Structure formats: structure tokens, C-alpha cells
Amino acid sequence: MINTKYYDGFEGEPEVVLFNDHQRFIMWNGYFESLLDSLLDTNLEKEGILEEYYNHEGWYDDSPWMIPDVPLTIWQLKHFDLNKVNQSENIKVVLPELAHEIILFLENSKEKVWIEYD
């Protein structure tokens, strides 16, 4: 199954893909980075996916990159706070649903999850 809901209309722009052996979740990089930027503005430790994003390592250096701690990533995403988003209203309106759908994708993945950056 391939979910492109958060990339539709952004064809040709950079994309981020979360995937496992059975599913692909494709999103516009701008949404993903806005989500992670907002998480960096919280009191969460810069570990796991946030550390990789903050340091521009992980999927930036070695794509695809396996998410080493899926439960930690889920926990971090559950701390998403729309008040921490410094983006346009067009982006802000999408992020709560996107965060929720990424959490569901990760929770339903029974195997390893990878991030691919294009």
C-alpha cells in the first residue's frame, strides 16, 4: 500500500518516505521538517529521530535510514504542539493530522521502519 496524501500537489519537490516491507507513506519534506522543527522547540531530548534531524545525519547521510527506536519516535510525535509551529496557516492546518497518521503508521508497523529522503 502507498499513501501519497501528504505529497499530492508537491510533485517535483523533495519528499520523505517512511516505509516497511508492506507500506510506503510519502510526504512533502516541508511538512516533515515543520513537524520536526516544532518538536525541537519542546522540552524533548534530542535523541533518536530528533537527534538525527538536528544534526542533519541519519536519512540525510545514508538514505534509506532505519529508525532505530520506533517506540521513542512515536512518543516524541505524541508531544507535537501546534503552538510551536512557525509556519504558514496552510502548513499548520495539515500538521496535526499528519502527526497522527505517522503515529498510526509506526504503531501498525510490525517490522523495521525506514526513512528515505529524496
Short mmCIF file of C-alpha atoms in Angstrom, two decimals:
data_model
loop_
_atom_site.label_atom_id
_atom_site.label_comp_id
_atom_site.label_asym_id
_atom_site.label_seq_id
_atom_site.Cartn_x
_atom_site.Cartn_y
_atom_site.Cartn_z
CA MET A 1 0.00 0.00 0.00
CA ILE A 2 1.26 3.50 -0.88
CA ASN A 3 -0.06 6.63 0.85
CA THR A 4 0.77 9.84 -1.05
CA LYS A 5 -1.86 12.06 0.58
CA TYR A 6 0.78 14.39 2.04
CA TYR A 7 2.79 14.62 -1.17
CA ASP A 8 -0.02 15.12 -3.67
CA GLY A 9 0.34 18.56 -5.21
CA PHE A 10 4.05 18.75 -4.34
CA GLU A 11 5.30 16.52 -7.14
CA GLY A 12 8.85 17.51 -8.06
CA GLU A 13 9.55 18.86 -4.55
CA PRO A 14 11.73 16.93 -2.07
CA GLU A 15 9.91 14.04 -0.44
CA VAL A 16 10.35 11.90 2.64
CA VAL A 17 9.17 8.30 2.60
CA LEU A 18 8.50 6.14 5.66
CA PHE A 19 8.34 2.52 4.64
CA ASN A 20 8.40 -1.06 5.78
CA ASP A 21 8.12 -4.30 3.85
CA HIS A 22 4.45 -3.72 3.03
CA GLN A 23 3.67 0.01 3.08
CA ARG A 24 5.01 3.35 1.93
CA PHE A 25 4.00 6.69 3.46
CA ILE A 26 5.15 9.53 1.21
CA MET A 27 5.06 13.16 2.35
CA TRP A 28 6.37 16.53 1.27
CA ASN A 29 9.66 17.27 3.00
CA GLY A 30 8.34 20.70 4.06
CA TYR A 31 5.62 19.11 6.17
CA PHE A 32 8.03 16.63 7.74
CA GLU A 33 10.62 19.28 8.59
CA SER A 34 7.97 21.62 10.01
CA LEU A 35 6.78 18.80 12.25
CA LEU A 36 10.30 18.02 13.45
CA ASP A 37 11.15 21.71 13.89
CA SER A 38 8.17 22.09 16.20
CA LEU A 39 9.32 19.08 18.24
CA LEU A 40 12.77 20.63 18.62
CA ASP A 41 11.09 23.65 20.24
CA THR A 42 9.69 21.49 23.02
CA ASN A 43 11.50 20.17 26.08
CA LEU A 44 12.13 16.81 24.41
CA GLU A 45 15.66 15.46 24.50
CA LYS A 46 17.44 15.50 21.15
CA GLU A 47 17.64 11.75 20.80
CA GLY A 48 16.52 9.25 18.20
CA ILE A 49 14.93 10.80 15.15
CA LEU A 50 15.18 14.31 16.64
CA GLU A 51 18.93 13.96 17.14
CA GLU A 52 19.38 12.81 13.55
CA TYR A 53 17.29 15.71 12.27
CA TYR A 54 19.02 18.29 14.47
CA ASN A 55 22.47 17.10 13.36
CA HIS A 56 21.41 16.54 9.73
CA GLU A 57 22.58 12.94 9.89
CA GLY A 58 20.58 9.73 9.54
CA TRP A 59 18.47 9.86 6.39
CA TYR A 60 20.36 12.94 5.17
CA ASP A 61 23.65 10.99 5.09
CA ASP A 62 22.52 7.45 4.45
CA SER A 63 19.17 7.09 2.73
CA PRO A 64 17.33 4.88 3.36
CA TRP A 65 17.95 5.01 7.10
CA MET A 66 16.35 2.64 9.58
CA ILE A 67 14.55 4.24 12.52
CA PRO A 68 16.40 2.57 15.41
CA ASP A 69 13.78 3.19 18.11
CA VAL A 70 10.22 3.26 16.74
CA PRO A 71 8.59 3.48 20.21
CA LEU A 72 10.71 6.56 21.01
CA THR A 73 9.69 8.17 17.72
CA ILE A 74 6.01 7.51 18.48
CA TRP A 75 6.44 9.00 21.96
CA GLN A 76 8.12 12.10 20.50
CA LEU A 77 5.40 12.60 17.88
CA LYS A 78 2.72 12.36 20.56
CA HIS A 79 4.25 15.53 22.04
CA PHE A 80 3.54 17.55 18.91
CA ASP A 81 2.28 21.01 19.86
CA LEU A 82 0.73 23.15 17.12
CA ASN A 83 1.62 26.26 19.14
CA LYS A 84 5.30 25.52 18.45
CA VAL A 85 4.83 25.66 14.65
CA ASN A 86 6.26 28.77 12.99
CA GLN A 87 4.89 28.18 9.50
CA SER A 88 2.08 29.44 7.33
CA GLU A 89 -1.51 28.57 8.13
CA ASN A 90 -1.56 26.29 5.06
CA ILE A 91 1.12 24.12 6.66
CA LYS A 92 -0.15 24.41 10.24
CA VAL A 93 -3.59 23.10 9.33
CA VAL A 94 -2.09 19.85 7.96
CA LEU A 95 0.41 19.00 10.71
CA PRO A 96 -1.88 17.65 13.48
CA GLU A 97 -3.43 15.10 11.12
CA LEU A 98 -0.03 14.27 9.60
CA ALA A 99 1.48 13.64 13.05
CA HIS A 100 -1.47 11.40 13.90
CA GLU A 101 -1.15 9.41 10.67
CA ILE A 102 2.61 8.96 11.10
CA ILE A 103 1.98 7.67 14.63
CA LEU A 104 -0.60 5.20 13.30
CA PHE A 105 1.78 4.09 10.55
CA LEU A 106 4.54 3.47 13.10
CA GLU A 107 2.25 1.76 15.61
CA ASN A 108 0.89 -0.59 12.93
CA SER A 109 4.32 -1.49 11.57
CA LYS A 110 5.28 -4.93 12.78
CA GLU A 111 8.67 -4.81 11.09
CA LYS A 112 11.50 -2.31 10.76
CA VAL A 113 10.66 1.16 9.51
CA TRP A 114 12.92 3.11 7.20
CA ILE A 115 13.13 6.76 6.17
CA GLU A 116 14.11 7.61 2.63
CA TYR A 117 14.97 11.18 1.68
CA ASP A 118 14.77 12.32 -1.91
#
